[in-house]
mmCIF file of C-alpha atoms in Angstrom:
data_model
loop_
_atom_site.group_PDB
_atom_site.id
_atom_site.type_symbol
_atom_site.label_atom_id
_atom_site.label_comp_id
_atom_site.label_asym_id
_atom_site.label_seq_id
_atom_site.Cartn_x
_atom_site.Cartn_y
_atom_site.Cartn_z
ATOM 1 C CA UNK A 1 -24.693 -46.909 72.675
ATOM 2 C CA UNK A 2 -22.647 -46.592 69.411
ATOM 3 C CA UNK A 3 -23.091 -43.386 67.454
ATOM 4 C CA UNK A 4 -24.739 -44.064 63.872
ATOM 5 C CA UNK A 5 -24.506 -40.446 62.813
ATOM 6 C CA UNK A 6 -21.836 -37.841 62.901
ATOM 7 C CA UNK A 7 -21.008 -34.783 61.043
ATOM 8 C CA UNK A 8 -17.687 -33.271 59.732
ATOM 9 C CA UNK A 9 -17.597 -31.534 56.510
ATOM 10 C CA UNK A 10 -20.267 -33.900 55.331
ATOM 11 C CA UNK A 11 -22.925 -35.920 57.417
ATOM 12 C CA UNK A 12 -22.056 -39.506 57.796
ATOM 13 C CA UNK A 13 -24.997 -41.990 58.299
ATOM 14 C CA UNK A 14 -23.574 -45.356 59.436
ATOM 15 C CA UNK A 15 -26.460 -47.718 60.386
ATOM 16 C CA UNK A 16 -25.068 -50.927 62.205
ATOM 17 C CA UNK A 17 -24.894 -53.781 59.902
ATOM 18 C CA UNK A 18 -25.559 -51.754 56.950
ATOM 19 C CA UNK A 19 -23.989 -51.924 53.327
ATOM 20 C CA UNK A 20 -21.908 -48.829 52.430
ATOM 21 C CA UNK A 21 -20.398 -47.072 49.293
ATOM 22 C CA UNK A 22 -17.202 -45.450 50.213
ATOM 23 C CA UNK A 23 -14.971 -42.969 48.255
ATOM 24 C CA UNK A 24 -11.695 -41.878 49.698
ATOM 25 C CA UNK A 25 -9.144 -39.926 47.735
ATOM 26 C CA UNK A 26 -5.482 -38.881 47.904
ATOM 27 C CA UNK A 27 -4.383 -35.672 49.914
ATOM 28 C CA UNK A 28 -4.078 -32.760 47.165
ATOM 29 C CA UNK A 29 -5.953 -34.610 44.680
ATOM 30 C CA UNK A 30 -8.336 -31.770 43.872
ATOM 31 C CA UNK A 31 -7.806 -28.094 43.728
ATOM 32 C CA UNK A 32 -9.182 -26.152 46.683
ATOM 33 C CA UNK A 33 -10.714 -23.539 44.426
ATOM 34 C CA UNK A 34 -12.695 -26.377 42.717
ATOM 35 C CA UNK A 35 -13.686 -27.895 46.086
ATOM 36 C CA UNK A 36 -14.762 -24.490 47.496
ATOM 37 C CA UNK A 37 -16.975 -23.869 44.373
ATOM 38 C CA UNK A 38 -18.937 -27.193 44.578
ATOM 39 C CA UNK A 39 -19.327 -26.897 48.349
ATOM 40 C CA UNK A 40 -20.691 -23.271 47.962
ATOM 41 C CA UNK A 41 -23.145 -24.622 45.499
ATOM 42 C CA UNK A 42 -24.366 -27.478 47.671
ATOM 43 C CA UNK A 43 -24.633 -24.935 50.724
ATOM 44 C CA UNK A 44 -26.488 -22.585 48.741
ATOM 45 C CA UNK A 45 -28.917 -25.126 47.484
ATOM 46 C CA UNK A 46 -29.490 -26.689 50.822
ATOM 47 C CA UNK A 47 -30.287 -23.152 52.314
ATOM 48 C CA UNK A 48 -32.857 -22.572 49.378
ATOM 49 C CA UNK A 49 -34.481 -25.959 50.227
ATOM 50 C CA UNK A 50 -34.705 -25.255 53.864
ATOM 51 C CA UNK A 51 -36.270 -21.765 53.377
ATOM 52 C CA UNK A 52 -38.715 -22.874 50.553
ATOM 53 C CA UNK A 53 -41.855 -24.795 50.608
ATOM 54 C CA UNK A 54 -40.351 -28.324 49.441
ATOM 55 C CA UNK A 55 -42.734 -31.293 49.702
ATOM 56 C CA UNK A 56 -39.784 -33.414 50.812
ATOM 57 C CA UNK A 57 -36.928 -31.149 52.144
ATOM 58 C CA UNK A 58 -35.044 -34.223 53.448
ATOM 59 C CA UNK A 59 -35.201 -36.162 50.034
ATOM 60 C CA UNK A 60 -34.291 -32.892 48.067
ATOM 61 C CA UNK A 61 -31.316 -32.365 50.471
ATOM 62 C CA UNK A 62 -30.272 -36.051 49.775
ATOM 63 C CA UNK A 63 -30.373 -35.648 46.137
ATOM 64 C CA UNK A 64 -28.128 -32.408 46.304
ATOM 65 C CA UNK A 65 -25.467 -34.307 48.421
ATOM 66 C CA UNK A 66 -25.514 -36.977 45.728
ATOM 67 C CA UNK A 67 -25.025 -34.362 43.119
ATOM 68 C CA UNK A 68 -22.123 -32.931 45.085
ATOM 69 C CA UNK A 69 -20.539 -36.317 45.128
ATOM 70 C CA UNK A 70 -21.016 -36.601 41.448
ATOM 71 C CA UNK A 71 -19.314 -33.244 40.832
ATOM 72 C CA UNK A 72 -16.440 -34.392 43.087
ATOM 73 C CA UNK A 73 -16.035 -37.647 41.482
ATOM 74 C CA UNK A 74 -16.080 -35.898 38.086
ATOM 75 C CA UNK A 75 -13.339 -33.642 39.307
ATOM 76 C CA UNK A 76 -11.181 -36.529 40.416
ATOM 77 C CA UNK A 77 -11.464 -38.193 36.957
ATOM 78 C CA UNK A 78 -10.967 -34.990 35.071
ATOM 79 C CA UNK A 79 -8.588 -32.711 36.754
ATOM 80 C CA UNK A 80 -5.337 -34.483 36.708
ATOM 81 C CA UNK A 81 -2.884 -32.028 37.919
ATOM 82 C CA UNK A 82 -3.117 -33.164 41.610
ATOM 83 C CA UNK A 83 -1.471 -36.274 43.321
ATOM 84 C CA UNK A 84 -2.014 -39.575 41.388
ATOM 85 C CA UNK A 85 0.300 -41.908 43.455
ATOM 86 C CA UNK A 86 -2.193 -44.750 42.768
ATOM 87 C CA UNK A 87 -1.106 -45.032 39.046
ATOM 88 C CA UNK A 88 1.858 -46.749 40.389
ATOM 89 C CA UNK A 89 0.813 -50.646 40.246
ATOM 90 C CA UNK A 90 2.733 -51.484 43.279
ATOM 91 C CA UNK A 91 1.134 -48.632 45.276
ATOM 92 C CA UNK A 92 -2.396 -49.799 44.011
ATOM 93 C CA UNK A 93 -1.406 -53.463 44.890
ATOM 94 C CA UNK A 94 -0.647 -52.398 48.613
ATOM 95 C CA UNK A 95 -4.052 -50.697 48.779
ATOM 96 C CA UNK A 96 -5.788 -53.792 47.227
ATOM 97 C CA UNK A 97 -3.994 -55.944 49.764
ATOM 98 C CA UNK A 98 -5.230 -53.979 52.633
ATOM 99 C CA UNK A 99 -8.844 -53.748 51.401
ATOM 100 C CA UNK A 100 -8.944 -57.648 50.997
ATOM 101 C CA UNK A 101 -7.301 -58.088 54.339
ATOM 102 C CA UNK A 102 -10.539 -57.383 56.216
ATOM 103 C CA UNK A 103 -12.835 -59.039 53.867
ATOM 104 C CA UNK A 104 -14.704 -61.730 55.719
ATOM 105 C CA UNK A 105 -13.796 -60.296 59.116
ATOM 106 C CA UNK A 106 -15.167 -56.713 59.339
ATOM 107 C CA UNK A 107 -17.045 -56.845 56.098
ATOM 108 C CA UNK A 108 -18.111 -58.734 53.163
ATOM 109 C CA UNK A 109 -16.436 -57.081 50.293
ATOM 110 C CA UNK A 110 -18.471 -56.469 47.145
ATOM 111 C CA UNK A 111 -16.706 -54.121 44.846
ATOM 112 C CA UNK A 112 -13.816 -51.550 44.521
ATOM 113 C CA UNK A 113 -11.885 -49.870 41.992
ATOM 114 C CA UNK A 114 -8.513 -48.090 42.596
ATOM 115 C CA UNK A 115 -8.359 -44.983 40.434
ATOM 116 C CA UNK A 116 -5.110 -43.027 39.946
ATOM 117 C CA UNK A 117 -6.175 -40.489 42.701
ATOM 118 C CA UNK A 118 -8.890 -42.075 44.522
ATOM 119 C CA UNK A 119 -10.769 -45.298 45.545
ATOM 120 C CA UNK A 120 -14.278 -46.498 45.480
ATOM 121 C CA UNK A 121 -15.164 -49.382 47.734
ATOM 122 C CA UNK A 122 -18.480 -51.095 48.604
ATOM 123 C CA UNK A 123 -19.100 -53.322 51.362
ATOM 124 C CA UNK A 124 -21.593 -55.056 53.710
ATOM 125 C CA UNK A 125 -20.993 -54.858 57.488
ATOM 126 C CA UNK A 126 -23.697 -57.137 58.390
ATOM 127 C CA UNK A 127 -21.098 -60.080 58.522
ATOM 128 C CA UNK A 128 -20.232 -58.822 61.967
ATOM 129 C CA UNK A 129 -23.561 -59.395 63.385
ATOM 130 C CA UNK A 130 -23.556 -63.298 62.856
ATOM 131 C CA UNK A 131 -23.939 -64.940 66.114
ATOM 132 C CA UNK A 132 -24.366 -61.592 68.043
ATOM 133 C CA UNK A 133 -27.485 -60.143 69.665
ATOM 134 C CA UNK A 134 -28.134 -56.220 68.822
ATOM 135 C CA UNK A 135 -28.352 -55.398 72.261
ATOM 136 C CA UNK A 136 -24.862 -56.846 73.021
ATOM 137 C CA UNK A 137 -23.057 -54.941 70.525
ATOM 138 C CA UNK A 138 -20.471 -52.471 71.639
ATOM 139 C CA UNK A 139 -17.302 -50.883 70.421
ATOM 140 C CA UNK A 140 -15.111 -53.876 71.338
ATOM 141 C CA UNK A 141 -17.224 -56.349 69.229
ATOM 142 C CA UNK A 142 -18.436 -54.247 66.474
ATOM 143 C CA UNK A 143 -16.163 -52.194 64.309
ATOM 144 C CA UNK A 144 -18.029 -49.318 62.645
ATOM 145 C CA UNK A 145 -17.447 -47.740 59.270
ATOM 146 C CA UNK A 146 -15.178 -44.826 60.404
ATOM 147 C CA UNK A 147 -12.917 -47.338 62.248
ATOM 148 C CA UNK A 148 -12.890 -49.642 59.382
ATOM 149 C CA UNK A 149 -11.762 -46.786 57.058
ATOM 150 C CA UNK A 150 -9.030 -45.895 59.721
ATOM 151 C CA UNK A 151 -7.842 -49.211 59.583
ATOM 152 C CA UNK A 152 -7.767 -49.477 55.730
ATOM 153 C CA UNK A 153 -6.511 -46.019 55.111
ATOM 154 C CA UNK A 154 -4.087 -45.693 57.917
ATOM 155 C CA UNK A 155 -2.298 -48.965 57.207
ATOM 156 C CA UNK A 156 -2.033 -48.548 53.607
ATOM 157 C CA UNK A 157 -0.750 -45.075 54.097
ATOM 158 C CA UNK A 158 1.910 -46.327 56.360
ATOM 159 C CA UNK A 159 2.894 -48.884 53.817
ATOM 160 C CA UNK A 160 2.839 -46.832 50.800
ATOM 161 C CA UNK A 161 4.726 -43.994 52.293
ATOM 162 C CA UNK A 162 7.464 -46.393 53.299
ATOM 163 C CA UNK A 163 7.559 -47.947 49.680
ATOM 164 C CA UNK A 164 7.684 -44.329 48.147
ATOM 165 C CA UNK A 165 10.259 -43.235 50.736
ATOM 166 C CA UNK A 166 7.970 -40.086 51.499
ATOM 167 C CA UNK A 167 6.559 -38.556 54.521
ATOM 168 C CA UNK A 168 3.480 -36.686 55.359
ATOM 169 C CA UNK A 169 -0.424 -37.194 54.741
ATOM 170 C CA UNK A 170 -1.399 -39.571 52.101
ATOM 171 C CA UNK A 171 -5.003 -39.612 52.083
ATOM 172 C CA UNK A 172 -7.524 -36.805 52.561
ATOM 173 C CA UNK A 173 -8.814 -37.058 56.119
ATOM 174 C CA UNK A 174 -12.457 -37.204 55.403
ATOM 175 C CA UNK A 175 -14.064 -39.888 53.209
ATOM 176 C CA UNK A 176 -17.380 -39.950 51.419
ATOM 177 C CA UNK A 177 -19.576 -42.628 52.716
ATOM 178 C CA UNK A 178 -23.178 -43.542 51.485
ATOM 179 C CA UNK A 179 -25.504 -45.833 53.331
ATOM 180 C CA UNK A 180 -27.156 -48.123 50.559
ATOM 181 C CA UNK A 181 -30.752 -48.299 51.013
ATOM 182 C CA UNK A 182 -31.937 -51.102 48.634
ATOM 183 C CA UNK A 183 -30.966 -53.791 46.439
ATOM 184 C CA UNK A 184 -31.676 -51.770 43.191
ATOM 185 C CA UNK A 185 -29.476 -48.838 44.630
ATOM 186 C CA UNK A 186 -26.490 -51.322 45.460
ATOM 187 C CA UNK A 187 -26.808 -52.610 41.904
ATOM 188 C CA UNK A 188 -26.553 -49.181 40.362
ATOM 189 C CA UNK A 189 -23.769 -48.284 42.620
ATOM 190 C CA UNK A 190 -21.628 -51.392 41.793
ATOM 191 C CA UNK A 191 -21.898 -50.659 38.175
ATOM 192 C CA UNK A 192 -20.955 -47.053 38.895
ATOM 193 C CA UNK A 193 -17.956 -48.268 40.597
ATOM 194 C CA UNK A 194 -16.571 -50.860 38.218
ATOM 195 C CA UNK A 195 -17.562 -48.633 35.040
ATOM 196 C CA UNK A 196 -15.452 -45.548 36.624
ATOM 197 C CA UNK A 197 -12.294 -46.524 34.454
ATOM 198 C CA UNK A 198 -14.309 -46.623 31.308
ATOM 199 C CA UNK A 199 -16.145 -43.191 32.064
ATOM 200 C CA UNK A 200 -12.547 -41.796 32.764
ATOM 201 C CA UNK A 201 -11.352 -43.166 29.358
ATOM 202 C CA UNK A 202 -8.575 -45.319 30.878
ATOM 203 C CA UNK A 203 -9.913 -48.498 29.371
ATOM 204 C CA UNK A 204 -12.541 -49.446 26.687
ATOM 205 C CA UNK A 205 -14.075 -52.374 28.775
ATOM 206 C CA UNK A 206 -14.377 -52.317 32.664
ATOM 207 C CA UNK A 207 -12.871 -56.078 32.893
ATOM 208 C CA UNK A 208 -9.476 -54.683 31.418
ATOM 209 C CA UNK A 209 -8.811 -52.469 34.274
ATOM 210 C CA UNK A 210 -6.375 -54.371 36.553
ATOM 211 C CA UNK A 211 -7.574 -52.809 39.905
ATOM 212 C CA UNK A 212 -11.395 -53.240 39.661
ATOM 213 C CA UNK A 213 -12.958 -55.888 41.904
ATOM 214 C CA UNK A 214 -16.504 -57.265 41.751
ATOM 215 C CA UNK A 215 -17.301 -60.182 43.951
ATOM 216 C CA UNK A 216 -20.187 -61.417 41.753
ATOM 217 C CA UNK A 217 -18.637 -60.628 38.382
ATOM 218 C CA UNK A 218 -18.683 -64.604 37.723
ATOM 219 C CA UNK A 219 -22.552 -64.040 37.368
ATOM 220 C CA UNK A 220 -22.338 -61.438 34.609
#
């Protein structure tokens, strides 16, 4: 039986055939003191929730984790003294190519945005379930999210390091993944992703940012 939940620094909920919002960032893209601060704030709030009489503690914790992500993403947009290799257009092209490589095979690619120091990615893995019975799924015929990210991040890191003539870690090991629970949430997430360059004041209109992709942009 395949695992659909695991924990590292953050919990990862990865239902089979789900739609996911992923964020992964460059190694060294955020100051450790800033990360320590927002993680401490998250842990303190979770402790408060667990030791208080919240009507729905799970929902409250879920909301705090979303707030943590927003603080992390704000830091990636605003704190620019870390690594920002993705500003190099050739590097961004390598990563975009790697993301598109698995479209139609491991996932249905819905949207992405390659920012100077991080990547937002939205995809639907239900494409892997076509013609398969759930009870026959296994690690050989269904590729889970953590393995998809290993392919995207590992493959792109190898090619980018070769292009930049550098060695060492390229991506931060752990990624942020969020299981999308409804169509409304998916719409909100996609708008969040494609508007990231606007919020970060890189462009005035999201359409003007070269490394933004939205599958359904023709319907806008």
